[in-house]
Short mmCIF file of C-alpha atoms (C1' of nucleotides) in Angstrom, two decimals:
data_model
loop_
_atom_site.label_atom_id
_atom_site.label_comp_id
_atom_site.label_asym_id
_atom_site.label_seq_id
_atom_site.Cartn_x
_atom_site.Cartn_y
_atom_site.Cartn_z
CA UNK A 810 24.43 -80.36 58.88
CA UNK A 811 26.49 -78.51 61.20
CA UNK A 812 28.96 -75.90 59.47
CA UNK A 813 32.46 -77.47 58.73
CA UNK A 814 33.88 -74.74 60.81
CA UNK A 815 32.36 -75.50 63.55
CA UNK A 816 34.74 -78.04 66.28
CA UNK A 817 31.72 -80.68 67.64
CA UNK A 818 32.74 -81.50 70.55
CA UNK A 819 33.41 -85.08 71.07
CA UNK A 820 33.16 -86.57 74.27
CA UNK A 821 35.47 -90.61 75.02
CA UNK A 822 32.68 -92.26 73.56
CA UNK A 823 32.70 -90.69 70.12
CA UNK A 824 36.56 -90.88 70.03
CA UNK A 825 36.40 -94.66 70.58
CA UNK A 826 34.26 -94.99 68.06
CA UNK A 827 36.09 -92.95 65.70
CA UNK A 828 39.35 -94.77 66.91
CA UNK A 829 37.54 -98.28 65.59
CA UNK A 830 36.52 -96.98 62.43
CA UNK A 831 39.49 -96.00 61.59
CA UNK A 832 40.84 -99.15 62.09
CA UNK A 833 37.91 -101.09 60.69
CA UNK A 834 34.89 -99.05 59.03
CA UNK A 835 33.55 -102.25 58.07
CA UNK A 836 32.84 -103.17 61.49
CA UNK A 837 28.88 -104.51 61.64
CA UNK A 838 27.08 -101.46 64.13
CA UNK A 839 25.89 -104.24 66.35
CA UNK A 840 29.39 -105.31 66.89
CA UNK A 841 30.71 -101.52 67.40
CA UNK A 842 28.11 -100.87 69.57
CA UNK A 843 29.41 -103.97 71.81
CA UNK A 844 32.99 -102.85 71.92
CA UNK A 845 31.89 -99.47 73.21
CA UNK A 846 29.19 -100.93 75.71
CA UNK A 847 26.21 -99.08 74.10
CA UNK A 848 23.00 -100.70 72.07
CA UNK A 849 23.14 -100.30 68.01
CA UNK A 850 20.54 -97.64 68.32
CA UNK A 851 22.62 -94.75 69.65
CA UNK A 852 26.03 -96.36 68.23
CA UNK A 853 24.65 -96.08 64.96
CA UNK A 854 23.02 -92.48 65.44
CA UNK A 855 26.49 -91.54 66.66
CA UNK A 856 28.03 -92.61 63.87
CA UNK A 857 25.46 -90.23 61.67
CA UNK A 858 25.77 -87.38 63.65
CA UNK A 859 29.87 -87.84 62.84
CA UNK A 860 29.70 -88.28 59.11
CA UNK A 861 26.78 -85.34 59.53
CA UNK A 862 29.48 -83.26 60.71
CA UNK A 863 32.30 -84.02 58.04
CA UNK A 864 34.25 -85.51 60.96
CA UNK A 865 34.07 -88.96 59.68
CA UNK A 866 35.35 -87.78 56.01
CA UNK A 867 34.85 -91.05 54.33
CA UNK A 868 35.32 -94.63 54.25
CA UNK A 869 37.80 -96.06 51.95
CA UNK A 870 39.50 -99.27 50.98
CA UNK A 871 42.98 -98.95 51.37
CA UNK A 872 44.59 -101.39 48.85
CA UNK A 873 48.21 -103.48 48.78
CA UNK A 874 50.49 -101.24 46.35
CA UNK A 875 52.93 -104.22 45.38
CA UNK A 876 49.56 -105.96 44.92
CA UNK A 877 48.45 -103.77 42.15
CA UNK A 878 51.81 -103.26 40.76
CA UNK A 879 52.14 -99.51 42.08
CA UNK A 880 54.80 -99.99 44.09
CA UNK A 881 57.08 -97.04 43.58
CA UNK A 882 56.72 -94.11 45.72
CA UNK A 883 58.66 -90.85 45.56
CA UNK A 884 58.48 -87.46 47.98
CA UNK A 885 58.92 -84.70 45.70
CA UNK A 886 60.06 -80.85 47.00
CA UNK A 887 59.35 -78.55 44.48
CA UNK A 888 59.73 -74.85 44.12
CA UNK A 889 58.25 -72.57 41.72
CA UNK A 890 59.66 -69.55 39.90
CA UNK A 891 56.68 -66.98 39.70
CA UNK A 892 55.70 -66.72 43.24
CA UNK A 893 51.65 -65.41 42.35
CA UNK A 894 48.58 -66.77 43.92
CA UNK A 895 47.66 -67.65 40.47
CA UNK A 896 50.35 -69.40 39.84
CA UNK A 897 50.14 -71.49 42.92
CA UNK A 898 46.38 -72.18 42.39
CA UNK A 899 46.88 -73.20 38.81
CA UNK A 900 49.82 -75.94 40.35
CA UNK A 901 47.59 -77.24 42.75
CA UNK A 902 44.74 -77.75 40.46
CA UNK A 903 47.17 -79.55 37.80
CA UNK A 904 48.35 -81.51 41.07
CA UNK A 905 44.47 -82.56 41.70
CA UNK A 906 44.32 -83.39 37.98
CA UNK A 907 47.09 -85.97 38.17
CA UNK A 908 45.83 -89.84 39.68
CA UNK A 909 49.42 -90.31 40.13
CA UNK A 910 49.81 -87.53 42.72
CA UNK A 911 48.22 -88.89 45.87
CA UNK A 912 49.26 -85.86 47.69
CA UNK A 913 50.01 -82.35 47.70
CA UNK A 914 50.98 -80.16 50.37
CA UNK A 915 51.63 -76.33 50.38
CA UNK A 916 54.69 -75.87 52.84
CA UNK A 917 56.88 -73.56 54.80
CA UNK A 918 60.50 -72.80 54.04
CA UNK A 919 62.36 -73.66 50.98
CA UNK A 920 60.03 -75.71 49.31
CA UNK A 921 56.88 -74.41 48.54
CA UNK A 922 55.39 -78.10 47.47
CA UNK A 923 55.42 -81.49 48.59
CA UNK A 924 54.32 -84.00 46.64
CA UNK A 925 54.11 -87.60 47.10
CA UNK A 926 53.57 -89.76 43.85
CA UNK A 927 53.01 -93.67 43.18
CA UNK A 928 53.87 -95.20 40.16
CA UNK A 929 54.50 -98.45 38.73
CA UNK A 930 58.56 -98.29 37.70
CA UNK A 931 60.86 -95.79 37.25
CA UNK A 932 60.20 -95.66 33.80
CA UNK A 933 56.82 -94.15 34.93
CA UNK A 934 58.39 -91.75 37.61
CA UNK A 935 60.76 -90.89 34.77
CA UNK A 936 57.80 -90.07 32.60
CA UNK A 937 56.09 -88.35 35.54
CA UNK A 938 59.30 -85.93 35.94
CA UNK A 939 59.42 -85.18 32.22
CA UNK A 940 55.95 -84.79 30.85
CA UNK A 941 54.26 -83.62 33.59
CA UNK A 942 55.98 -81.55 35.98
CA UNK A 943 58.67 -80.38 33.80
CA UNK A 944 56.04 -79.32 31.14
CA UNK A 945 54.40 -76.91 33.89
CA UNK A 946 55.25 -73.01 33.68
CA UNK A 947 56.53 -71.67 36.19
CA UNK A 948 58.02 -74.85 38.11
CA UNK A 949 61.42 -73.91 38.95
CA UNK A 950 63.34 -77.06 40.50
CA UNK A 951 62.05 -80.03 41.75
CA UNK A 952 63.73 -82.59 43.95
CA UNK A 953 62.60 -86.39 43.95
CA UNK A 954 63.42 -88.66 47.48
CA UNK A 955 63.02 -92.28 46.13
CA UNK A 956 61.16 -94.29 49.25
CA UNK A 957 62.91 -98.04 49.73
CA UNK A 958 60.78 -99.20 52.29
CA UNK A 959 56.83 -98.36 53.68
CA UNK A 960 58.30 -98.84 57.54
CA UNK A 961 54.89 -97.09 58.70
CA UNK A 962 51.75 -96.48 57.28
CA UNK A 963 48.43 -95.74 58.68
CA UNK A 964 45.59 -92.85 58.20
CA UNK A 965 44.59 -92.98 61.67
CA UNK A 966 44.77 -89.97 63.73
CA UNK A 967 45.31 -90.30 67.29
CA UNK A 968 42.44 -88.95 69.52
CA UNK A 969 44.14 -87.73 72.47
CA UNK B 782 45.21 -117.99 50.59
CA UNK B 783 47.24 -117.03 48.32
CA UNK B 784 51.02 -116.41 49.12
CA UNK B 785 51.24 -112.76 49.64
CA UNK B 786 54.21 -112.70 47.20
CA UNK B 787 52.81 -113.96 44.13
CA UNK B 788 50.81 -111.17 41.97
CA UNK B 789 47.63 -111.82 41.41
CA UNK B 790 46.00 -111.79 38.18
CA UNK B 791 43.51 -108.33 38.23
CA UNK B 792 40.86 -108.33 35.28
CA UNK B 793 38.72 -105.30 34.16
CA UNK B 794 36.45 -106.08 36.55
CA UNK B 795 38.59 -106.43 39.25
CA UNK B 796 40.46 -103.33 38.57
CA UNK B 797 36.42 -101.39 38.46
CA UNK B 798 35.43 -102.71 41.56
CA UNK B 799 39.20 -101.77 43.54
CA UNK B 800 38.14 -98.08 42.14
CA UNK B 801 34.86 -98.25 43.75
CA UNK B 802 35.71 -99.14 46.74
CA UNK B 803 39.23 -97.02 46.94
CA UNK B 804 36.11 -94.39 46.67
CA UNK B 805 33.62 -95.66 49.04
CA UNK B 806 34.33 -98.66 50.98
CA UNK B 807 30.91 -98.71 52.72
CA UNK B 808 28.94 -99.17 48.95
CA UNK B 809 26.45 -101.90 49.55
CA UNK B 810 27.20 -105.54 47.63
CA UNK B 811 23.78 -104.84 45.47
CA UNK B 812 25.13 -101.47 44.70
CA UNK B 813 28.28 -102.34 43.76
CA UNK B 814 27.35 -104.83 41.42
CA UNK B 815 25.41 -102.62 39.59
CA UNK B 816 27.85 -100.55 39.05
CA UNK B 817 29.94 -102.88 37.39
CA UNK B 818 27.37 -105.23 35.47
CA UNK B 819 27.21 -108.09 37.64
CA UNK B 820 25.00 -109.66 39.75
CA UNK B 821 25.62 -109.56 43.58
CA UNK B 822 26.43 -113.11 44.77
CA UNK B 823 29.83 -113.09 41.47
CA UNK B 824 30.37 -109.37 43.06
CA UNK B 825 30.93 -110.59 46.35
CA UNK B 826 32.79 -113.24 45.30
CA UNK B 827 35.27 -111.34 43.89
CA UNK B 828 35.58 -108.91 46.67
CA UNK B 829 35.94 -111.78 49.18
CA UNK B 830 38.91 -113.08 46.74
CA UNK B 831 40.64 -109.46 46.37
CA UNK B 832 40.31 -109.18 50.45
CA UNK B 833 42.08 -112.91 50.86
CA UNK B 834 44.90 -112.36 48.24
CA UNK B 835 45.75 -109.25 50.28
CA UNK B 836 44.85 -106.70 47.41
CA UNK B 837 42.25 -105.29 49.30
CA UNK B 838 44.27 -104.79 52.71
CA UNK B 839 41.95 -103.15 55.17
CA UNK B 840 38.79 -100.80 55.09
CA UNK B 841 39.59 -97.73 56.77
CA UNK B 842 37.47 -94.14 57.81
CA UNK B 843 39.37 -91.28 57.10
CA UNK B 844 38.66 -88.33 59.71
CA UNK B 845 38.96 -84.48 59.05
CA UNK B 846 42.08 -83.68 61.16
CA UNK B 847 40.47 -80.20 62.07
CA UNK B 848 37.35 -81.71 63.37
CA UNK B 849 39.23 -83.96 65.38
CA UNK B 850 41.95 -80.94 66.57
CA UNK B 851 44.62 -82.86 65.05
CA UNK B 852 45.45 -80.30 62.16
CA UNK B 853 49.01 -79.60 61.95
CA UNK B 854 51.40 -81.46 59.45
CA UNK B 855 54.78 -81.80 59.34
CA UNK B 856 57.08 -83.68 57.25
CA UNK B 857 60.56 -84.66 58.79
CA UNK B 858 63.87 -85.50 57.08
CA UNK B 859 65.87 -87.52 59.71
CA UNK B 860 69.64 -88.85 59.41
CA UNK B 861 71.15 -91.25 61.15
CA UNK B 862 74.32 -91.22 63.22
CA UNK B 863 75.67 -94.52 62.49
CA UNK B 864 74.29 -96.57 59.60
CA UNK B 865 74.02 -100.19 61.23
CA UNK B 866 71.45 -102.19 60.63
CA UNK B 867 70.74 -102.57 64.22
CA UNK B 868 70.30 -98.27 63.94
CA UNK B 869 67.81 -98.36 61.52
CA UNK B 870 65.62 -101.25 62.84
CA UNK B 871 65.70 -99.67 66.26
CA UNK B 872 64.44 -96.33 64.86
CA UNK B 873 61.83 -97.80 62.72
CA UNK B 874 60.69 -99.48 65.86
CA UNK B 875 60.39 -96.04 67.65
CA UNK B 876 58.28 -94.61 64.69
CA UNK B 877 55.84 -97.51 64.65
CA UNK B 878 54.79 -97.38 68.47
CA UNK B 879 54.49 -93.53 68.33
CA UNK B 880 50.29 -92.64 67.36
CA UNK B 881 51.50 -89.55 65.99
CA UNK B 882 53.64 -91.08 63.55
CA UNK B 883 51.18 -92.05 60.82
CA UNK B 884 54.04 -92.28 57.93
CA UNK B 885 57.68 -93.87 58.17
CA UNK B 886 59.93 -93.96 54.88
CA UNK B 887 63.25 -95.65 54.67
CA UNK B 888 64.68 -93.34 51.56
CA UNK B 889 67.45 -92.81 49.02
CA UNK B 890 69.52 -89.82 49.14
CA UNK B 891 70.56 -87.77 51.60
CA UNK B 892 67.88 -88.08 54.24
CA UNK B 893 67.32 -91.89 55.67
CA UNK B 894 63.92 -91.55 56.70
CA UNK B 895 61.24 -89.25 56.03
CA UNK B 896 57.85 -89.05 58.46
CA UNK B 897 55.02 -87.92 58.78
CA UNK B 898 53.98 -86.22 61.78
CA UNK B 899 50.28 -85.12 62.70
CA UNK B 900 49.45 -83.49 65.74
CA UNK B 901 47.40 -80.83 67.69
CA UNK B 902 49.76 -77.06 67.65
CA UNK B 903 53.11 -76.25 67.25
CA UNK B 904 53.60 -76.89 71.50
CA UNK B 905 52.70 -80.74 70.64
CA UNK B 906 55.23 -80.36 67.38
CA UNK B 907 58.07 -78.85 69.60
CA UNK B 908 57.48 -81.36 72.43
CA UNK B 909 57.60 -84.35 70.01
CA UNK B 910 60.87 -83.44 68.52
CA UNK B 911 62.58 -82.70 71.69
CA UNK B 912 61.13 -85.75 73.45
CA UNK B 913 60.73 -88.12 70.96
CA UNK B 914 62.94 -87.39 68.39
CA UNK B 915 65.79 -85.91 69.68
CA UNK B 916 65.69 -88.95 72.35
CA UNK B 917 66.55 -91.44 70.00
CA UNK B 918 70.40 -92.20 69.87
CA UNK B 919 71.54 -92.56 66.92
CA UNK B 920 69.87 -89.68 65.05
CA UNK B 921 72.34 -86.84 63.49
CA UNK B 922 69.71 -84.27 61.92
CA UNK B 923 66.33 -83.34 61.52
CA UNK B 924 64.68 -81.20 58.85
CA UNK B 925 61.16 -80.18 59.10
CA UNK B 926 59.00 -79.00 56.78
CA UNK B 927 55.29 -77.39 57.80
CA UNK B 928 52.26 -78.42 56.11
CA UNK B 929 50.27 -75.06 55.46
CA UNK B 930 47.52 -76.25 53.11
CA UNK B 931 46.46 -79.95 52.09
CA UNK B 932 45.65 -79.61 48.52
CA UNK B 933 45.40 -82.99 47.76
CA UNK B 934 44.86 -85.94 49.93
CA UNK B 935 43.68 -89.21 48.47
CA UNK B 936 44.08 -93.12 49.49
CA UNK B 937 43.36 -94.11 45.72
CA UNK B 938 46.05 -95.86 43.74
CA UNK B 939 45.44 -95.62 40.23
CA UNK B 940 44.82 -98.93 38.60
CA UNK B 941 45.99 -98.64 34.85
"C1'" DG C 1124 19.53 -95.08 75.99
"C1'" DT C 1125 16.34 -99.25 75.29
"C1'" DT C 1126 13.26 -102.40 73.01
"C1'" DG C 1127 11.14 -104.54 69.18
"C1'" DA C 1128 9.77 -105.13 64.52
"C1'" DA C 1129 10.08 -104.22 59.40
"C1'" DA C 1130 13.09 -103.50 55.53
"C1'" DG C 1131 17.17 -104.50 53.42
"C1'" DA C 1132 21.84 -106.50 52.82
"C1'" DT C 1133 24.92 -110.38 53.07
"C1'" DG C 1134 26.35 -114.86 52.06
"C1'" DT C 1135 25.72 -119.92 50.61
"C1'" DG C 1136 24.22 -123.93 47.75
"C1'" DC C 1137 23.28 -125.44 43.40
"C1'" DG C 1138 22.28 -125.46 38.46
"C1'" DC C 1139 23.96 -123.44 34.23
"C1'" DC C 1140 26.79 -121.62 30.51
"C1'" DG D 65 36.03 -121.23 35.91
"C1'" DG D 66 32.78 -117.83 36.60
"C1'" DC D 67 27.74 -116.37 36.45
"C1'" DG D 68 22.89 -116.17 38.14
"C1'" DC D 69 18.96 -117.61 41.08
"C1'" DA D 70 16.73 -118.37 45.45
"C1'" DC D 71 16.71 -118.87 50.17
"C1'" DA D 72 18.32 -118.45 55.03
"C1'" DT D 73 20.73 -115.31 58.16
"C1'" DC D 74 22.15 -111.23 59.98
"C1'" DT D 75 22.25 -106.07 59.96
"C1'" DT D 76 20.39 -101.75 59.61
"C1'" DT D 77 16.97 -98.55 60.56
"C1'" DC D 78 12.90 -96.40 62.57
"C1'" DA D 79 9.21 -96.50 65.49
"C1'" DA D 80 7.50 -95.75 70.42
"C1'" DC D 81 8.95 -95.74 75.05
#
DNA sequence: GTTGAAAGATGTGCGCC
DNA sequence: GGCGCACATCTTTCAAC
């Protein structure tokens, strides 16, 4: 495997293919390989060489939060008190811990997190704010931006 | 189908195989049922069901923004100039047709929207808030926030 | 990058609990 | 209503070119 530092270079053939898989990694290789005019052979040994690479992370099934009664999202800025690497480490790993927290961000400026959590209600967010972040050390203020309305969401990068 | 308003029912088994595949959306059928004790042909069954009522909503590859050169984050707290419904639609419009938009929140509080912004350096960053955002009528303020370090990033609701 | 062939996965019909 | 079996179909995967 190539080291993870390492930019592969990717020439417009490898960037359409990444472009369809991240619309679609289900796609069958046969029909991938016709969208981007090559045989399934090399398709598919492109598409090795990418998740050989770490470029292609994973593949994932993104699911309908209303769907599965998770429909409550909230940004959350939060600052800590004890500026220390350990403290920061031991957040982040408490972060990791939590299913609830589908992201977490170290930032610039003001706010040295950024979290964005999913629960069910606010009941849940409520018990989110209480038990869990309140109960870490070292958290000195948080501040929770209540999200009304998904207008845009997608994981796809855009490849130049 | 199913209406995509009504809430479908989600057993055990259900909820086991929307964790797998949060996880790994490439897992073949065979595989998959063995993981959850049934045989394939019931597996796929369900999964077919959970793709039609719109719980499952797409199958996605998730790329390593640094392999791809897209490795700067930035989360943006935008206001609006005048509140009309007409205003926010139009602006929500914007976000959706811009690539490196990948998240648009309508919020509570005292930002309206919050994005997500991904692209290449800081030049890219500067351009698309001068030339994008700044461009739009209608908006008052913008806030942004860096991303320095992604310390969590998952897809994955948690299912009970 | 192409072809072709073997191995394996998907998906359907039907009987069963 | 959902499960399991068996079979036909399509996909993946690995040669050799």
């Amino acid at each position: 495997m190539m080291p993870r530092h390492t930019t592969p270079d990717l020439d417009a053939t490898d960037r359409r293919i990444l472009t369809i898989l991240q619309r679609d990694a289900r796609i069958p290789n046969t029909e991938l390989a016709d969208e981007i005019g090559l045989t399934p052979a090399p398709t598919l040994r492109r598409v090795r060489r990418l998740e050989e690479e770490g470029v292609i992370h994973r593949y994932v099934a993104l699911l309908d939060p209303k769907l599965v009664n998770r429909d409550l999202m909230v940004m959350v800025r939060v600052t800590l008190d004890k500026q220390t690497k350990q403290g920061f480490e031991d957040f982040a790993d408490k972060m990791r811990a939590r299913p609830e927290v589908l992201e977490c961000y170290l930032c610039l400026g003001d706010t040295d997190y950024l979290l964005k959590v999913c629960v069910a209600d606010l009941d849940a967010y409520q018990n989110f704010l209480v038990e869990v972040l309140a109960a870490i050390p070292g958290v000195r203020n948080t501040d929770s931006t209540i999200i009304v309305k998904q207008e845009k969401y997608t994981t796809s990068l855009p490849l130049d």
